[in-house]
Each structure stands twice: as C-alpha cells, then as structure tokens.
PDB file of C-alpha atoms in Angstrom:
ATOM      1  CA  GLU A   1      17.326  12.070  58.146  1.00  0.00           C
ATOM      2  CA  VAL A   2      16.252  14.908  56.359  1.00  0.00           C
ATOM      3  CA  LEU A   3      18.300  15.726  53.696  1.00  0.00           C
ATOM      4  CA  LEU A   4      18.303  18.677  51.723  1.00  0.00           C
ATOM      5  CA  VAL A   5      20.761  19.356  48.888  1.00  0.00           C
ATOM      6  CA  GLU A   6      20.831  22.272  46.419  1.00  0.00           C
ATOM      7  CA  SER A   7      22.843  22.224  43.404  1.00  0.00           C
ATOM      8  CA  GLY A   8      23.167  24.325  40.579  1.00  0.00           C
ATOM      9  CA  GLY A   9      24.674  27.513  41.476  1.00  0.00           C
ATOM     10  CA  GLY A  10      27.933  28.761  39.978  1.00  0.00           C
ATOM     11  CA  LEU A  11      28.811  32.204  37.927  1.00  0.00           C
ATOM     12  CA  VAL A  12      26.639  33.795  34.978  1.00  0.00           C
ATOM     13  CA  GLN A  13      26.006  37.184  33.126  1.00  0.00           C
ATOM     14  CA  PRO A  14      24.062  40.596  34.355  1.00  0.00           C
ATOM     15  CA  GLY A  15      20.675  39.564  32.721  1.00  0.00           C
ATOM     16  CA  GLY A  16      21.564  35.856  32.344  1.00  0.00           C
ATOM     17  CA  SER A  17      19.501  32.375  33.823  1.00  0.00           C
ATOM     18  CA  LEU A  18      20.110  29.707  36.375  1.00  0.00           C
ATOM     19  CA  ARG A  19      17.652  27.109  37.861  1.00  0.00           C
ATOM     20  CA  LEU A  20      18.520  25.712  41.307  1.00  0.00           C
ATOM     21  CA  SER A  21      17.104  22.042  42.255  1.00  0.00           C
ATOM     22  CA  CYS A  22      17.101  20.996  45.747  1.00  0.00           C
ATOM     23  CA  ALA A  23      17.091  17.163  46.225  1.00  0.00           C
ATOM     24  CA  ALA A  24      15.216  16.426  49.390  1.00  0.00           C
ATOM     25  CA  SER A  25      15.418  12.747  51.022  1.00  0.00           C
ATOM     26  CA  GLY A  26      14.237  11.643  54.530  1.00  0.00           C
ATOM     27  CA  PHE A  27      10.379  12.801  54.559  1.00  0.00           C
ATOM     28  CA  THR A  28       7.342  13.189  52.277  1.00  0.00           C
ATOM     29  CA  PHE A  29       8.533  15.769  50.111  1.00  0.00           C
ATOM     30  CA  SER A  30       4.615  15.905  48.886  1.00  0.00           C
ATOM     31  CA  SER A  31       2.910  16.955  52.444  1.00  0.00           C
ATOM     32  CA  TYR A  32       5.179  20.016  52.808  1.00  0.00           C
ATOM     33  CA  VAL A  33       5.783  24.327  52.096  1.00  0.00           C
ATOM     34  CA  MET A  34       9.155  24.338  50.145  1.00  0.00           C
ATOM     35  CA  ASN A  35      11.621  27.609  50.235  1.00  0.00           C
ATOM     36  CA  TRP A  36      13.867  29.026  48.954  1.00  0.00           C
ATOM     37  CA  VAL A  37      16.384  31.948  51.174  1.00  0.00           C
ATOM     38  CA  ARG A  38      19.066  33.560  50.151  1.00  0.00           C
ATOM     39  CA  GLN A  39      21.979  34.923  51.718  1.00  0.00           C
ATOM     40  CA  ALA A  40      24.425  38.048  50.116  1.00  0.00           C
ATOM     41  CA  PRO A  41      28.224  37.999  50.946  1.00  0.00           C
ATOM     42  CA  GLY A  42      28.022  39.345  54.056  1.00  0.00           C
ATOM     43  CA  LYS A  43      25.017  40.077  54.384  1.00  0.00           C
ATOM     44  CA  GLY A  44      21.789  38.733  56.048  1.00  0.00           C
ATOM     45  CA  LEU A  45      19.109  36.874  55.806  1.00  0.00           C
ATOM     46  CA  GLU A  46      16.583  37.488  52.897  1.00  0.00           C
ATOM     47  CA  TRP A  47      13.509  35.312  51.980  1.00  0.00           C
ATOM     48  CA  VAL A  48      13.337  34.866  48.348  1.00  0.00           C
ATOM     49  CA  SER A  49      10.315  32.192  47.962  1.00  0.00           C
ATOM     50  CA  LEU A  50       8.061  29.562  48.915  1.00  0.00           C
ATOM     51  CA  ILE A  51       5.348  26.934  47.005  1.00  0.00           C
ATOM     52  CA  SER A  52       2.699  24.936  49.008  1.00  0.00           C
ATOM     53  CA  ALA A  53       2.820  21.044  49.549  1.00  0.00           C
ATOM     54  CA  SER A  54       1.294  20.685  46.072  1.00  0.00           C
ATOM     55  CA  GLY A  55       2.842  23.708  44.339  1.00  0.00           C
ATOM     56  CA  ASP A  56      -0.703  25.037  43.601  1.00  0.00           C
ATOM     57  CA  TYR A  57       0.245  28.192  44.888  1.00  0.00           C
ATOM     58  CA  SER A  58       3.338  30.290  45.591  1.00  0.00           C
ATOM     59  CA  TYR A  59       4.674  33.924  46.655  1.00  0.00           C
ATOM     60  CA  TYR A  60       7.465  35.700  46.516  1.00  0.00           C
ATOM     61  CA  ALA A  61       9.597  38.732  47.475  1.00  0.00           C
ATOM     62  CA  ASP A  62       8.670  41.789  46.040  1.00  0.00           C
ATOM     63  CA  SER A  63      12.796  41.984  43.700  1.00  0.00           C
ATOM     64  CA  MET A  64      12.412  38.880  43.169  1.00  0.00           C
ATOM     65  CA  LYS A  65       8.809  38.762  40.809  1.00  0.00           C
ATOM     66  CA  GLY A  66       8.184  37.887  37.577  1.00  0.00           C
ATOM     67  CA  ARG A  67      12.313  37.387  37.046  1.00  0.00           C
ATOM     68  CA  PHE A  68      12.384  33.834  39.809  1.00  0.00           C
ATOM     69  CA  THR A  69       9.772  31.298  38.988  1.00  0.00           C
ATOM     70  CA  ILE A  70       9.604  28.889  41.955  1.00  0.00           C
ATOM     71  CA  SER A  71       8.463  25.025  41.345  1.00  0.00           C
ATOM     72  CA  ARG A  72       8.062  21.506  42.284  1.00  0.00           C
ATOM     73  CA  ASP A  73       8.729  17.331  41.282  1.00  0.00           C
ATOM     74  CA  ASN A  74       6.872  16.044  44.022  1.00  0.00           C
ATOM     75  CA  SER A  75       7.375  12.549  42.500  1.00  0.00           C
ATOM     76  CA  LYS A  76      10.856  12.902  42.368  1.00  0.00           C
ATOM     77  CA  ASN A  77      11.536  15.012  45.500  1.00  0.00           C
ATOM     78  CA  THR A  78      12.712  17.810  44.236  1.00  0.00           C
ATOM     79  CA  LEU A  79      12.577  21.543  44.588  1.00  0.00           C
ATOM     80  CA  HIS A  80      13.918  24.059  41.588  1.00  0.00           C
ATOM     81  CA  LEU A  81      14.063  28.127  41.492  1.00  0.00           C
ATOM     82  CA  GLN A  82      14.352  28.939  37.911  1.00  0.00           C
ATOM     83  CA  MET A  83      16.117  32.782  37.950  1.00  0.00           C
ATOM     84  CA  SER A  84      16.348  35.284  35.269  1.00  0.00           C
ATOM     85  CA  SER A  85      17.282  38.878  34.819  1.00  0.00           C
ATOM     86  CA  LEU A  86      19.774  38.524  36.964  1.00  0.00           C
ATOM     87  CA  ARG A  87      21.292  41.207  38.904  1.00  0.00           C
ATOM     88  CA  ALA A  88      25.080  41.869  40.148  1.00  0.00           C
ATOM     89  CA  GLU A  89      22.431  42.113  43.669  1.00  0.00           C
ATOM     90  CA  ASP A  90      21.458  38.470  43.876  1.00  0.00           C
ATOM     91  CA  THR A  91      25.083  37.582  44.074  1.00  0.00           C
ATOM     92  CA  ALA A  92      24.177  35.810  46.916  1.00  0.00           C
ATOM     93  CA  VAL A  93      24.460  32.213  49.309  1.00  0.00           C
ATOM     94  CA  TYR A  94      20.860  30.317  47.908  1.00  0.00           C
ATOM     95  CA  TYR A  95      19.659  27.876  50.816  1.00  0.00           C
ATOM     96  CA  CYS A  96      16.504  25.707  50.459  1.00  0.00           C
ATOM     97  CA  ALA A  97      14.496  24.855  53.451  1.00  0.00           C
ATOM     98  CA  ARG A  98      11.306  22.896  54.486  1.00  0.00           C
ATOM     99  CA  SER A  99       8.501  24.534  56.650  1.00  0.00           C
ATOM    100  CA  LEU A 100       6.678  23.703  59.553  1.00  0.00           C
ATOM    101  CA  PRO A 101       2.953  24.184  59.753  1.00  0.00           C
ATOM    102  CA  GLN A 102       0.971  26.463  61.658  1.00  0.00           C
ATOM    103  CA  PHE A 103       4.269  29.548  62.359  1.00  0.00           C
ATOM    104  CA  ALA A 104       6.054  27.933  59.461  1.00  0.00           C
ATOM    105  CA  GLN A 105       9.763  28.292  60.873  1.00  0.00           C
ATOM    106  CA  TYR A 106      11.987  26.709  58.958  1.00  0.00           C
ATOM    107  CA  GLU A 107      13.175  23.466  60.642  1.00  0.00           C
ATOM    108  CA  SER A 108      15.300  21.732  58.036  1.00  0.00           C
ATOM    109  CA  TRP A 109      17.554  23.855  55.609  1.00  0.00           C
ATOM    110  CA  GLY A 110      21.000  23.419  53.045  1.00  0.00           C
ATOM    111  CA  GLN A 111      24.307  23.659  53.114  1.00  0.00           C
ATOM    112  CA  GLY A 112      23.267  26.476  50.359  1.00  0.00           C
ATOM    113  CA  THR A 113      24.627  26.731  46.907  1.00  0.00           C
ATOM    114  CA  LEU A 114      26.257  30.012  45.620  1.00  0.00           C
ATOM    115  CA  VAL A 115      25.227  32.261  42.372  1.00  0.00           C
ATOM    116  CA  THR A 116      27.928  34.473  41.345  1.00  0.00           C
ATOM    117  CA  VAL A 117      26.878  37.051  39.001  1.00  0.00           C
ATOM    118  CA  SER A 118      29.256  38.954  37.852  1.00  0.00           C
ATOM    119  CA  SER A 119      30.738  39.540  33.428  1.00  0.00           C
TER     120      SER A 119
ATOM    121  CA  ASP B   1       5.710  43.751  53.763  1.00  0.00           C
ATOM    122  CA  ILE B   2       6.410  43.436  58.135  1.00  0.00           C
ATOM    123  CA  GLN B   3       9.559  45.086  58.761  1.00  0.00           C
ATOM    124  CA  MET B   4      11.718  43.333  61.999  1.00  0.00           C
ATOM    125  CA  THR B   5      14.648  45.730  63.791  1.00  0.00           C
ATOM    126  CA  GLN B   6      16.658  43.387  65.687  1.00  0.00           C
ATOM    127  CA  SER B   7      18.887  44.777  68.217  1.00  0.00           C
ATOM    128  CA  PRO B   8      21.055  45.536  68.867  1.00  0.00           C
ATOM    129  CA  SER B   9      23.118  45.028  65.799  1.00  0.00           C
ATOM    130  CA  SER B  10      26.150  43.347  67.116  1.00  0.00           C
ATOM    131  CA  LEU B  11      26.822  42.538  70.576  1.00  0.00           C
ATOM    132  CA  SER B  12      30.324  41.470  72.702  1.00  0.00           C
ATOM    133  CA  ALA B  13      29.795  39.634  75.830  1.00  0.00           C
ATOM    134  CA  SER B  14      31.981  37.250  77.877  1.00  0.00           C
ATOM    135  CA  VAL B  15      31.213  33.106  78.140  1.00  0.00           C
ATOM    136  CA  GLY B  16      28.948  32.999  81.460  1.00  0.00           C
ATOM    137  CA  ASP B  17      26.851  36.178  80.746  1.00  0.00           C
ATOM    138  CA  ARG B  18      23.304  36.365  80.606  1.00  0.00           C
ATOM    139  CA  VAL B  19      21.986  37.952  76.620  1.00  0.00           C
ATOM    140  CA  THR B  20      19.419  39.313  75.359  1.00  0.00           C
ATOM    141  CA  ILE B  21      18.632  40.133  72.126  1.00  0.00           C
ATOM    142  CA  SER B  22      15.252  42.078  70.614  1.00  0.00           C
ATOM    143  CA  CYS B  23      13.588  42.648  67.786  1.00  0.00           C
ATOM    144  CA  ARG B  24      10.688  44.288  66.931  1.00  0.00           C
ATOM    145  CA  ALA B  25       7.851  44.353  64.601  1.00  0.00           C
ATOM    146  CA  SER B  26       6.442  46.470  62.565  1.00  0.00           C
ATOM    147  CA  GLN B  27       2.767  45.166  62.696  1.00  0.00           C
ATOM    148  CA  GLY B  28       2.031  43.558  65.322  1.00  0.00           C
ATOM    149  CA  ILE B  29       2.072  39.280  64.638  1.00  0.00           C
ATOM    150  CA  GLY B  30       0.667  37.511  67.047  1.00  0.00           C
ATOM    151  CA  SER B  31       3.481  34.557  68.415  1.00  0.00           C
ATOM    152  CA  TYR B  32       4.696  33.946  64.740  1.00  0.00           C
ATOM    153  CA  LEU B  33       7.576  34.923  65.343  1.00  0.00           C
ATOM    154  CA  ASN B  34      10.521  32.461  65.374  1.00  0.00           C
ATOM    155  CA  TRP B  35      14.626  33.069  66.456  1.00  0.00           C
ATOM    156  CA  TYR B  36      17.517  31.130  64.381  1.00  0.00           C
ATOM    157  CA  GLN B  37      21.555  31.029  64.965  1.00  0.00           C
ATOM    158  CA  GLN B  38      23.615  30.884  61.821  1.00  0.00           C
ATOM    159  CA  LYS B  39      27.571  30.115  62.237  1.00  0.00           C
ATOM    160  CA  PRO B  40      29.613  31.630  59.593  1.00  0.00           C
ATOM    161  CA  GLY B  41      29.877  29.227  56.050  1.00  0.00           C
ATOM    162  CA  LYS B  42      26.814  26.534  57.775  1.00  0.00           C
ATOM    163  CA  ALA B  43      23.386  27.648  57.454  1.00  0.00           C
ATOM    164  CA  PRO B  44      20.726  28.528  59.684  1.00  0.00           C
ATOM    165  CA  LYS B  45      19.484  26.512  62.685  1.00  0.00           C
ATOM    166  CA  LEU B  46      16.080  26.872  64.174  1.00  0.00           C
ATOM    167  CA  LEU B  47      16.238  27.805  67.710  1.00  0.00           C
ATOM    168  CA  ILE B  48      12.901  28.822  68.943  1.00  0.00           C
ATOM    169  CA  TYR B  49       9.302  28.715  67.443  1.00  0.00           C
ATOM    170  CA  ALA B  50       6.130  29.868  67.696  1.00  0.00           C
ATOM    171  CA  ALA B  51       7.975  32.865  69.935  1.00  0.00           C
ATOM    172  CA  THR B  52       8.394  30.817  73.222  1.00  0.00           C
ATOM    173  CA  SER B  53       8.721  26.907  71.951  1.00  0.00           C
ATOM    174  CA  LEU B  54      12.243  25.383  72.173  1.00  0.00           C
ATOM    175  CA  GLN B  55      13.082  23.806  69.190  1.00  0.00           C
ATOM    176  CA  SER B  56      13.925  20.073  70.025  1.00  0.00           C
ATOM    177  CA  GLY B  57      17.778  18.964  70.720  1.00  0.00           C
ATOM    178  CA  ILE B  58      18.198  22.923  71.516  1.00  0.00           C
ATOM    179  CA  ALA B  59      19.791  23.761  74.858  1.00  0.00           C
ATOM    180  CA  SER B  60      18.037  24.921  77.439  1.00  0.00           C
ATOM    181  CA  ARG B  61      20.013  28.159  78.289  1.00  0.00           C
ATOM    182  CA  PHE B  62      18.118  29.720  74.900  1.00  0.00           C
ATOM    183  CA  SER B  63      14.551  30.779  75.888  1.00  0.00           C
ATOM    184  CA  GLY B  64      12.238  33.129  73.787  1.00  0.00           C
ATOM    185  CA  SER B  65       9.526  35.922  75.186  1.00  0.00           C
ATOM    186  CA  GLY B  66       7.440  38.580  73.235  1.00  0.00           C
ATOM    187  CA  SER B  67       3.556  38.785  71.303  1.00  0.00           C
ATOM    188  CA  GLY B  68       2.339  40.464  69.753  1.00  0.00           C
ATOM    189  CA  THR B  69       5.198  44.061  68.077  1.00  0.00           C
ATOM    190  CA  ASP B  70       8.059  42.792  70.834  1.00  0.00           C
ATOM    191  CA  PHE B  71      10.624  39.824  71.180  1.00  0.00           C
ATOM    192  CA  THR B  72      13.314  38.697  73.152  1.00  0.00           C
ATOM    193  CA  LEU B  73      15.654  35.744  72.408  1.00  0.00           C
ATOM    194  CA  THR B  74      17.674  34.749  75.693  1.00  0.00           C
ATOM    195  CA  ILE B  75      20.948  32.764  76.032  1.00  0.00           C
ATOM    196  CA  SER B  76      20.548  32.570  80.083  1.00  0.00           C
ATOM    197  CA  SER B  77      24.606  31.429  80.611  1.00  0.00           C
ATOM    198  CA  LEU B  78      26.536  31.969  77.203  1.00  0.00           C
ATOM    199  CA  GLN B  79      28.916  29.057  76.104  1.00  0.00           C
ATOM    200  CA  PRO B  80      31.871  29.569  73.345  1.00  0.00           C
ATOM    201  CA  GLU B  81      29.205  27.465  70.524  1.00  0.00           C
ATOM    202  CA  ASP B  82      26.977  30.832  71.048  1.00  0.00           C
ATOM    203  CA  PHE B  83      29.228  33.128  69.146  1.00  0.00           C
ATOM    204  CA  ALA B  84      27.303  33.340  66.255  1.00  0.00           C
ATOM    205  CA  THR B  85      24.217  36.031  64.218  1.00  0.00           C
ATOM    206  CA  TYR B  86      21.553  35.382  64.930  1.00  0.00           C
ATOM    207  CA  TYR B  87      17.619  36.509  63.608  1.00  0.00           C
ATOM    208  CA  CYS B  88      14.184  36.841  64.119  1.00  0.00           C
ATOM    209  CA  GLN B  89      11.985  36.365  62.008  1.00  0.00           C
ATOM    210  CA  GLN B  90       8.348  36.514  61.775  1.00  0.00           C
ATOM    211  CA  SER B  91       5.502  33.971  59.394  1.00  0.00           C
ATOM    212  CA  TYR B  92       2.482  35.905  60.815  1.00  0.00           C
ATOM    213  CA  THR B  93       1.257  37.122  56.591  1.00  0.00           C
ATOM    214  CA  THR B  94       3.103  34.630  53.734  1.00  0.00           C
ATOM    215  CA  LEU B  95       6.043  37.378  52.766  1.00  0.00           C
ATOM    216  CA  ILE B  96       8.505  36.188  55.140  1.00  0.00           C
ATOM    217  CA  THR B  97      10.398  38.836  56.797  1.00  0.00           C
ATOM    218  CA  PHE B  98      13.701  38.765  58.371  1.00  0.00           C
ATOM    219  CA  GLY B  99      15.444  40.899  61.268  1.00  0.00           C
ATOM    220  CA  GLN B 100      18.965  41.674  59.947  1.00  0.00           C
ATOM    221  CA  GLY B 101      21.181  40.228  62.846  1.00  0.00           C
ATOM    222  CA  THR B 102      22.680  40.031  65.285  1.00  0.00           C
ATOM    223  CA  ARG B 103      26.169  39.376  66.103  1.00  0.00           C
ATOM    224  CA  LEU B 104      27.501  37.881  69.351  1.00  0.00           C
ATOM    225  CA  GLU B 105      31.058  38.495  70.058  1.00  0.00           C
ATOM    226  CA  ILE B 106      33.472  37.030  72.255  1.00  0.00           C
TER     227      ILE B 106
END
C-alpha cells in the first residue's frame, strides 16, 4: 500500500522559515516524480512544486520561486520542502503527492500538514 | 501559465440526479486533464485521468469527456457520498494548474 505522511507543519512568523517532510512507503520512491500541492483555508488546490525521480530537476509555481526549495532523499524515501521568507498568504495545508507517468495524474496523496504564518 | 476555469462554481442537486461539471483550458491541452474529488478535511482523490480514463476503484457512474480546451465530468446518478468539491487539473505543461473547484451540494 502506498503511504505518504507529511510532517513539519506549524506556526511560524512572517519572514520565517519552515521545512516540511513527506515520508513515503509501499512503493519504489526513487522511480516517481513527487509533488507538493497546497490549499489555503476555504480555498482551492494550488500546485507548489515538483521534483524529478532522480532529483535532477525541479519546477515551482511563480509565487514560490526563489522562496521554496524542493528536494528528496531517495536513500531515505523522503521528500522535503524548504520554505523561507514566509508570508501570511502561504498559510495552507500542504500535501505531498505522487504523480504517475505520461499524464502526471496525482494518484496518491498524503493527509497534509498545516502551515500557519502569523505573528 | 494555462488557466483552468470550472463551471459552475457551485451546484445543488439531489440523489439520483445526473450532473455535469465543465472545465475549460485557456489553451489546448490535448487530453492532459485529470479530475479529483475532495471531501472536507480530506486529501483529494483521483477520479479521472487523461480526460476519459476511470481511475481504478472509482465507481462507473463517474465519467469524463472532452479534449483540447473543453472538458466535462459527468456523474450519471448522484449518490449521497458524491457530495463534495471537484477539481480539474491540467498536466499538459510542467507548471500544473487546477481549476477553482466546483462545490456539489445537496
């Protein structure tokens, strides 16, 4: 069974930093593109970032570029999202998701971790 | 970025109704269109991928159609567990975008 478990969320002040993690199990982690998607309270889904299976390349939504860094440790089956210069509008539940080849459908999701940016 | 526009934003329906939700892309995306269902407090669930393919384990009352810029999610006979929010997602470009969501209410 594919299992994705996020951690690292919490309360952080504006301008602060936070590192999210996603522990993966039940599949060959190093074979899949992984993603972060977020959802602000009461709002829709917003794609954040993706990283290739090997970790060689990554992409970001424009509003996160330069502030967020996605990474992965295939030896530990773990995905990370380093977030800095956080703003109130970054407050959201952050989900990690596994995407499948060809159509990049997000077939498995974690339960999410809440990040609250507030003074 | 490719913009995805869903309509309607919300919809009221009854058990047994046939429901359609539309999703329009700001440019052609072929069949790179996926649909998700999300219930309050839960992660989204994949329903349809590649515009028309039913994800394993999803009830056959869900179906998808369309290609290019216009897509539709159809629920043939609403069940109580189908009341949720539905999102389309384009994966034609690496910069993924979602529709704003359609809330399906009783």
